[in-house]
Short mmCIF file of C-alpha atoms and ligand atoms in Angstrom, two decimals:
data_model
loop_
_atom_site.label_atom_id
_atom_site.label_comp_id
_atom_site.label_asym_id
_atom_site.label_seq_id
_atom_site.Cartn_x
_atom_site.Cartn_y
_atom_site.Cartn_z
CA UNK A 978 64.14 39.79 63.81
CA UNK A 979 61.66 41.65 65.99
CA UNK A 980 58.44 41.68 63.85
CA UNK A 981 57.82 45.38 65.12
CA UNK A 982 57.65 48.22 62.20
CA UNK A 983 57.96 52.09 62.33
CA UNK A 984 56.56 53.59 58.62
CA UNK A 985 57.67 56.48 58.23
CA UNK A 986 54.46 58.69 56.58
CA UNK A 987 52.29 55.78 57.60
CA UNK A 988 49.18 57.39 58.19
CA UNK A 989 48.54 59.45 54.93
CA UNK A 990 51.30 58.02 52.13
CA UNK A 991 50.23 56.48 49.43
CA UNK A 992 52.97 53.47 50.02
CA UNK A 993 52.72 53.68 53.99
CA UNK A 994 49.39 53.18 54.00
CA UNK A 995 49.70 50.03 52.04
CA UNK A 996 52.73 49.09 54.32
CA UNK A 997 50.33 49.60 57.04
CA UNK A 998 47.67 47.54 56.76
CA UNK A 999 49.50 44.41 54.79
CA UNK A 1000 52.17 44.67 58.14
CA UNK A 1001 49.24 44.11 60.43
CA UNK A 1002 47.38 41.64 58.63
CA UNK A 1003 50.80 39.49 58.93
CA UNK A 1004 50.86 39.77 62.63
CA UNK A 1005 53.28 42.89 62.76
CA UNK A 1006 53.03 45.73 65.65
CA UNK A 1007 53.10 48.62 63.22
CA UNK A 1008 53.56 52.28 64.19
CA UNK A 1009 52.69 55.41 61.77
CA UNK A 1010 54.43 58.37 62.14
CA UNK A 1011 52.89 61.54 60.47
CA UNK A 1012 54.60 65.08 60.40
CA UNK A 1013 53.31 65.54 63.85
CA UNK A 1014 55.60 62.83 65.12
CA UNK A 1015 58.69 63.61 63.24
CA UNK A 1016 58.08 66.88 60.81
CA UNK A 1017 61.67 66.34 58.64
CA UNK A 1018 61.24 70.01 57.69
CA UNK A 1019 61.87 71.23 61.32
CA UNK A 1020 64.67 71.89 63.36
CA UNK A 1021 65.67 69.23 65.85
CA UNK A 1022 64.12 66.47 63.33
CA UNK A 1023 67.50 64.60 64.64
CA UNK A 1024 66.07 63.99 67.81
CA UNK A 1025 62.80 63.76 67.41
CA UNK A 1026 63.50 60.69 65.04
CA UNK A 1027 65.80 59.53 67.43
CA UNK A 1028 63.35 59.71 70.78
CA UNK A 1029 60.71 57.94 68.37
CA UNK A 1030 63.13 54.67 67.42
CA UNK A 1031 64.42 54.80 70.77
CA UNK A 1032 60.26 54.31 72.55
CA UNK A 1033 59.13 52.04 69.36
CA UNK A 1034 62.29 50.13 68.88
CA UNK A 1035 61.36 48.66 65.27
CA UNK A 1036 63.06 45.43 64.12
CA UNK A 1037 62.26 47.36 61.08
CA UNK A 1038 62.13 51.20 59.64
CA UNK A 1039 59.97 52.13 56.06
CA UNK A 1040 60.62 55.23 55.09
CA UNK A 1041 58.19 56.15 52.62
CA UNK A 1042 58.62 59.93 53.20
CA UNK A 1043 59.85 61.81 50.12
CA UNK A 1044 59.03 64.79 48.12
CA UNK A 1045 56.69 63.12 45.45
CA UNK A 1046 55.40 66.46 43.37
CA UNK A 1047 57.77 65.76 40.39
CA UNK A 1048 56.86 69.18 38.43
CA UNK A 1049 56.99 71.27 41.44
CA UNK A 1050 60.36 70.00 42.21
CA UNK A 1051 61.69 71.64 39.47
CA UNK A 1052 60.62 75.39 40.91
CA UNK A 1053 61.34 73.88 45.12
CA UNK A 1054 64.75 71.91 44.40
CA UNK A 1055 65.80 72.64 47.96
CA UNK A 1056 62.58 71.64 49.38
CA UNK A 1057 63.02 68.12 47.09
CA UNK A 1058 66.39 68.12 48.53
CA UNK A 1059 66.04 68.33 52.04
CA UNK A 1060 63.42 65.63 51.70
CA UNK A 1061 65.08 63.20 49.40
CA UNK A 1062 68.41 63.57 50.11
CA UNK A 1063 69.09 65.16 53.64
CA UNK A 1064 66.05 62.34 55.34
CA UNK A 1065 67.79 59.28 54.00
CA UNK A 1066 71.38 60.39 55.21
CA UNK A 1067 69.72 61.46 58.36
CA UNK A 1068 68.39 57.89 58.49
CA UNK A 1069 71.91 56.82 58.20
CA UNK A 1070 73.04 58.48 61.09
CA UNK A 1071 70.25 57.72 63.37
CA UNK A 1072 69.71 54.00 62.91
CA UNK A 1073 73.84 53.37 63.34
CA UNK A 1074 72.43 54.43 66.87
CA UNK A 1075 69.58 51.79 67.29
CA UNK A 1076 70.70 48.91 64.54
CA UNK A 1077 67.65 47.72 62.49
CA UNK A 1078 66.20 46.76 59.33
CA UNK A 1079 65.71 49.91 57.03
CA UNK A 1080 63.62 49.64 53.73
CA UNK A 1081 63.72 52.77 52.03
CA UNK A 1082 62.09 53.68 48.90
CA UNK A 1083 63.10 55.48 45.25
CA UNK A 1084 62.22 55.65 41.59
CA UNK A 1085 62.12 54.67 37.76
CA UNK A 1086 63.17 58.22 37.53
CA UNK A 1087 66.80 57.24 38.28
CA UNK A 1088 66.97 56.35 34.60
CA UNK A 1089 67.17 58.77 31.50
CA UNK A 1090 64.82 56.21 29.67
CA UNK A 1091 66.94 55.98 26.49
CA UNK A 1092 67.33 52.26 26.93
CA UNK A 1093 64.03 49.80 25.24
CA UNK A 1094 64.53 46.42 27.80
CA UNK A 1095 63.84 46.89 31.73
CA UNK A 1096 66.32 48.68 33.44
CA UNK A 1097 68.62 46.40 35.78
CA UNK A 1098 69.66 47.30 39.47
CA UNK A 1099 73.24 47.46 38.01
CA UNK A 1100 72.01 49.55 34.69
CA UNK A 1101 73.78 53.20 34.23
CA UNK A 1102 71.55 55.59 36.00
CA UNK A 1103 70.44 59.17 34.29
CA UNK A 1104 67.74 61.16 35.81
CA UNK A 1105 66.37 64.00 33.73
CA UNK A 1106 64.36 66.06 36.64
CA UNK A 1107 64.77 66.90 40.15
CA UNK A 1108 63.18 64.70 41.60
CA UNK A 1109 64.98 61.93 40.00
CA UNK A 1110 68.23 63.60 40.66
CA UNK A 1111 67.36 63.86 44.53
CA UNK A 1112 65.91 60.56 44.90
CA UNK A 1113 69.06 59.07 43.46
CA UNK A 1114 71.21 61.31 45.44
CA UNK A 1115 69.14 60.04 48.55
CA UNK A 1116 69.91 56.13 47.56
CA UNK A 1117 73.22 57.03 47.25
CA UNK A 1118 73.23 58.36 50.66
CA UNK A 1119 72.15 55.62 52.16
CA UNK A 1120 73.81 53.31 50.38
CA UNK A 1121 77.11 54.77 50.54
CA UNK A 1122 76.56 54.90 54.30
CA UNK A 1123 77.23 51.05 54.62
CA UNK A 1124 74.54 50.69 57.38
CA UNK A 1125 73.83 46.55 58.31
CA UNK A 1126 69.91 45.62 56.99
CA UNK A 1127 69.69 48.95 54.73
CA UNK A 1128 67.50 48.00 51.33
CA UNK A 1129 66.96 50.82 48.77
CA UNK A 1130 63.53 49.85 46.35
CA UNK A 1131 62.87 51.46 43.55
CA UNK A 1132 59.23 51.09 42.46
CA UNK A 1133 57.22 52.85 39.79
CA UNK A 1134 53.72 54.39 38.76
CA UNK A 1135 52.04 53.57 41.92
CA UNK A 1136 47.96 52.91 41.78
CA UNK A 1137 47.03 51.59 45.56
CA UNK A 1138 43.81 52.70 48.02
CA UNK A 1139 43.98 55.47 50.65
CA UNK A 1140 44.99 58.55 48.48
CA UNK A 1141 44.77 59.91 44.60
CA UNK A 1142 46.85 58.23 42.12
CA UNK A 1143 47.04 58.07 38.42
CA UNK A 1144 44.16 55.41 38.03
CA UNK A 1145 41.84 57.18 40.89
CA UNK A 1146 42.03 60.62 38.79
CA UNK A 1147 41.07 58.47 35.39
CA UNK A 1148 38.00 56.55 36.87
CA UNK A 1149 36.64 60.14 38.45
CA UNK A 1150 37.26 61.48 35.24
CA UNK A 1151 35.57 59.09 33.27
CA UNK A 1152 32.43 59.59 35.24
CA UNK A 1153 31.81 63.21 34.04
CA UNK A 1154 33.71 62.70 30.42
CA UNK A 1155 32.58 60.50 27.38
CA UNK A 1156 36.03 60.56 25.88
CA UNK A 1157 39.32 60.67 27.85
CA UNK A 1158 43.08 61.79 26.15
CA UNK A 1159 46.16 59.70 27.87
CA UNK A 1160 49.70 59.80 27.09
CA UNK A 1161 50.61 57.02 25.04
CA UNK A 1162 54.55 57.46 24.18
CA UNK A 1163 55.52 56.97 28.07
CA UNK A 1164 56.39 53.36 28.79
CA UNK A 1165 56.67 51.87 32.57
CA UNK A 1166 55.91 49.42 35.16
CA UNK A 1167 52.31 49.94 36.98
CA UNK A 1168 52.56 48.38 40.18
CA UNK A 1169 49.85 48.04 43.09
CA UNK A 1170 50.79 49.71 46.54
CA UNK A 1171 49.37 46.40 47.98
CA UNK A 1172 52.28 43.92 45.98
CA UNK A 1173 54.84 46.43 46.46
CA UNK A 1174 53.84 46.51 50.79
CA UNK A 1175 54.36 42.59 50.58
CA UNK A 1176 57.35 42.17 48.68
CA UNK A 1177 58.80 44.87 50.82
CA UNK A 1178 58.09 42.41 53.95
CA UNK A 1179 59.74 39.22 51.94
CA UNK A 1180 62.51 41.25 51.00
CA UNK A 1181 63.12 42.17 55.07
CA UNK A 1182 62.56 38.40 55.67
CA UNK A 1183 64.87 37.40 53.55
CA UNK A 1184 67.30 40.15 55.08
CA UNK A 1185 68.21 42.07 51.94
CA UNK A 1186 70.84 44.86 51.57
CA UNK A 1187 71.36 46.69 48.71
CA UNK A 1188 69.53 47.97 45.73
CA UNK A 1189 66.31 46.29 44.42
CA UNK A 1190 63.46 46.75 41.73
CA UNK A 1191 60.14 46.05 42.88
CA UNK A 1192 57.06 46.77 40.66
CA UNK A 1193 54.41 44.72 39.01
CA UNK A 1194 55.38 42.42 35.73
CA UNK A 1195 54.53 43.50 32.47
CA UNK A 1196 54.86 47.17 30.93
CA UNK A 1197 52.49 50.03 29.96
CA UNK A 1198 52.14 53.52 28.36
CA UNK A 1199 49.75 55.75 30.86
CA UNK A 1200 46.93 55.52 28.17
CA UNK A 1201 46.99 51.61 28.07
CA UNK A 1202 46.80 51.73 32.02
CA UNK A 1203 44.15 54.46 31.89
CA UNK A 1204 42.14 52.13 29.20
CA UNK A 1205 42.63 48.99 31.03
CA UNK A 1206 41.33 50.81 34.39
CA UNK A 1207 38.05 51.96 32.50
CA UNK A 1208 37.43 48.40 30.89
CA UNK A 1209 37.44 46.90 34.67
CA UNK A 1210 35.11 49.37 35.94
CA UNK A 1211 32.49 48.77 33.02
CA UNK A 1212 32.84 52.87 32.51
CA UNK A 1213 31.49 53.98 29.57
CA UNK A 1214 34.40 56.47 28.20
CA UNK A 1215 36.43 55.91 25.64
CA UNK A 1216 40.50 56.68 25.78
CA UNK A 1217 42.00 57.98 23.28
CA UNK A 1218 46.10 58.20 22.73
CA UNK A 1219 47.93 61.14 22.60
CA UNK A 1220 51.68 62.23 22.53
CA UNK A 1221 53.16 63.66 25.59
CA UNK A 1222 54.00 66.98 23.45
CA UNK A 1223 50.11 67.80 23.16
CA UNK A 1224 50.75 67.90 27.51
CA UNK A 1225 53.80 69.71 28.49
CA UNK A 1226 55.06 69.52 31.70
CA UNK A 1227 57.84 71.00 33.82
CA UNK A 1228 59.68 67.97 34.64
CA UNK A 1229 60.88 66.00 31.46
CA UNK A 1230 60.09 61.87 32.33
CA UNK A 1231 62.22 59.43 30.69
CA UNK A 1232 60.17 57.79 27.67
CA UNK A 1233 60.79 54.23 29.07
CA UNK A 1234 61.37 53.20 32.44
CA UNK A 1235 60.08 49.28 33.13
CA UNK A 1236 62.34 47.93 35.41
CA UNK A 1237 63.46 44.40 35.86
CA UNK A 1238 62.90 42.81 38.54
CA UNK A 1239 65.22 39.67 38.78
CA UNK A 1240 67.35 40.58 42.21
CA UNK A 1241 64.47 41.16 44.18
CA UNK A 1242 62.81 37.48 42.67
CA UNK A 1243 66.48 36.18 43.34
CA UNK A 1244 66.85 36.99 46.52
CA UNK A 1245 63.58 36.02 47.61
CA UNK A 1246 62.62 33.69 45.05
CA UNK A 1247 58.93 35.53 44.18
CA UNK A 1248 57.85 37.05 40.98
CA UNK A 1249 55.82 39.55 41.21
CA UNK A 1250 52.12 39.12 39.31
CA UNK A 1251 51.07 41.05 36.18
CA UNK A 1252 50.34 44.40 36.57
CA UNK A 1253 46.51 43.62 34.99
CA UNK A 1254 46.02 41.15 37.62
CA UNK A 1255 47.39 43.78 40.30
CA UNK A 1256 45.18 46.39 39.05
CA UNK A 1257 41.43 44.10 38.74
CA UNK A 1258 42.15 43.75 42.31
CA UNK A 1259 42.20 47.71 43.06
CA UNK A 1260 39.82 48.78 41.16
CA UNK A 1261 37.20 45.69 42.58
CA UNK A 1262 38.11 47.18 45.68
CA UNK A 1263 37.80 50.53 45.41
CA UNK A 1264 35.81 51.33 42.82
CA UNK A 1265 32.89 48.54 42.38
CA UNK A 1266 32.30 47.43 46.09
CA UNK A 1267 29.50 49.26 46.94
N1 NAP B 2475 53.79 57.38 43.90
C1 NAP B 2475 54.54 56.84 42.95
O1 NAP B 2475 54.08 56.55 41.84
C2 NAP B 2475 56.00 56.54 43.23
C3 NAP B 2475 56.76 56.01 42.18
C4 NAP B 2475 58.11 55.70 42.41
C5 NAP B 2475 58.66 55.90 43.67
N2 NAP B 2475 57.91 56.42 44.66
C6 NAP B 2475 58.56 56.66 45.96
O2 NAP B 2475 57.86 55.95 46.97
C7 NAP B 2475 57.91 56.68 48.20
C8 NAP B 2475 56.51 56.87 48.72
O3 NAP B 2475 55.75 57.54 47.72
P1 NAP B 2475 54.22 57.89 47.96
O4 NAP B 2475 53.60 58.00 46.62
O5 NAP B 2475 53.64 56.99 48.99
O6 NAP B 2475 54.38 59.37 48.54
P2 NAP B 2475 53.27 60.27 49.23
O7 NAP B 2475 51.93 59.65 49.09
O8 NAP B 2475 53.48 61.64 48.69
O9 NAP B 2475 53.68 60.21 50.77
C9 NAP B 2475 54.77 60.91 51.25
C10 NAP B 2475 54.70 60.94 52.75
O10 NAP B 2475 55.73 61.80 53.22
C11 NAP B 2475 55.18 62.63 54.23
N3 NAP B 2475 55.90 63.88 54.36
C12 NAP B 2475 56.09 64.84 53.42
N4 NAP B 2475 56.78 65.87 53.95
C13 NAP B 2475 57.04 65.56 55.25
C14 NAP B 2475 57.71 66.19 56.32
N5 NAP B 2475 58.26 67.42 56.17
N6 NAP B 2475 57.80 65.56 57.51
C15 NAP B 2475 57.23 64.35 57.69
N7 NAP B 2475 56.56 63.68 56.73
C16 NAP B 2475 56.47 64.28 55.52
C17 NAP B 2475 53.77 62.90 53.75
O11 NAP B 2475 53.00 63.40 54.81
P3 NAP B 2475 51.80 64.46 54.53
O12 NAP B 2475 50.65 63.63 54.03
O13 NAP B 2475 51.54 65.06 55.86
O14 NAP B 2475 52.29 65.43 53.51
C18 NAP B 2475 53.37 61.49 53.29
O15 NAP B 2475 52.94 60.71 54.37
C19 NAP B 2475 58.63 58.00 47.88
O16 NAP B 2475 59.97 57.87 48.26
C20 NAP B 2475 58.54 58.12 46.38
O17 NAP B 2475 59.64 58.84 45.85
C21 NAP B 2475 56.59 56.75 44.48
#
């Protein structure tokens, strides 16, 4: 396979930036499409996307565009929809034009949380907000569209550099607050933009199709992240728990959602590190480097 990438919301994603920078470092030609390229809101999006396969001919598509506000979702469902169901079926369509790779990515949110062990690829799915019901709607899409080299990855609570995530908004916090409240009765898988952008690249190597988990090992409630975060920067704030009904919120998140990763470390024979270990890295990098 040609080692040439197109990531889709490369420039100013969260994920794509990751994808970004660990393509290049492995001697990939990477282009980043923003909304300027290809804005999937527009009319005519069809073409544009196809003119910009057709000039950068990727061996390999990321799409890591997707309506990520999960409460607004709930008041925009046909703005969520268009996104994260109507890109990945227009994905479908397009790339049975110019056969590649295609990595797309989804969500813990698939699952209603009811269950206490990590969630399997094959495990019933049961999203409780919009967001979770269009991102699984969009996986389905593409899925159900039986295209050659099509991978659907569903990652989880995503701390990485380039843009504000959970971890970010704790460690700014903690700089102007002695004492910090974080949900502690939400369980999940913190995972590091950076991991996530590599095992995305085995999983292409090892030409994957289907549906795969890929997140960080181990499990955590937001407050045990948040606390962990402030211990590695040497912050001086202490983090208290608190129940998710002292911060209500539009979209209802499901209580646990770890997933397991075994197909992904089947397939391609990695495991991915402890989230701990994923997150000492960011947080040396971002937050004690100068
Ligand atoms: N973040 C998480 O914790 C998390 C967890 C599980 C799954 N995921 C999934 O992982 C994927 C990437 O998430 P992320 O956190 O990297 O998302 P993100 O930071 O919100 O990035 C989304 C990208 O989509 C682009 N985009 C939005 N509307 C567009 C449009 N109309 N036309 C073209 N581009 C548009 C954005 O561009 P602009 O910057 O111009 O808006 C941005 O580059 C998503 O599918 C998400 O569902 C994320």
């Amino acid at each position: 396979m040609k080692r040439t990438a197109l990531v889709l919301g490369g420039k100013t994603g969260l994920v794509g930036q990751a994808l970004c920078e660990v393509l290049a470092k492995n001697g990939w030609e990477v282009t980043a499409s923003t909304r300027h390229d290809v804005d999937f809101a527009a009319q005519g999006v069809e073409t544009a996307l196809a003119n910009l396969v057709e000039r950068t001919e990727p061996g390999c598509v990321f799409n890591t565009v997707g309506y990520t506000a999960v409460d607004k979702a709930e008041e925009c469902p046909e703005e969520a929809s268009l996104l994260n169901v109507q890109v990945p079926a227009l994905l479908a369509r397009v790339l049975r034009r110019f056969p590649c790779h295609l990595v797309h990515y989804s969500t813990d949110f698939a699952f209603n949380g009811k269950k206490r062990t990590p969630y399997l690829v094959e495990d019933e799915i049961g999203p409780l907000s919009v967001y979770g019901k269009t991102k699984l709607a969009g996986e389905q899409a593409l899925l159900q569209a039986g295209l050659k080299g099509c991978c659907v990855v569903r990652t989880a609570w995503l701390f990485g550099p380039g843009k504000g995530n959970f971890v970010r908004t704790i460690l700014e916090k903690c700089k102007t607050n002695a004492e910090l409240k974080v949900v502690h009765d939400q369980i999940g898988s913190p995972t590091y933009t950076v991991d996530l952008a590599t095992h995305s690249m085995q999983l292409v190597k090892a030409k994957a199709e289907g549906l795969f988990h890929v997140v960080n090992s181990g499990e955590a409630s937001w407050c045990e992240l948040a606390d962990e975060a402030v211990q590695l920067a040497g912050l001086p704030c202490a983090v208290q728990p608190v129940p998710s009904s002292a911060y209500p919120q539009k979209a209802v998140r499901p209580a646990y959602s770890v997933l397991n990763t075994s197909a992904f470390t089947a397939l391609t024979g990695v495991t991915p590190r402890p989230w701990p270990q994923a997150l000492r890295d960011y947080v040396f990098r971002e937050f004690l480097t100068e």
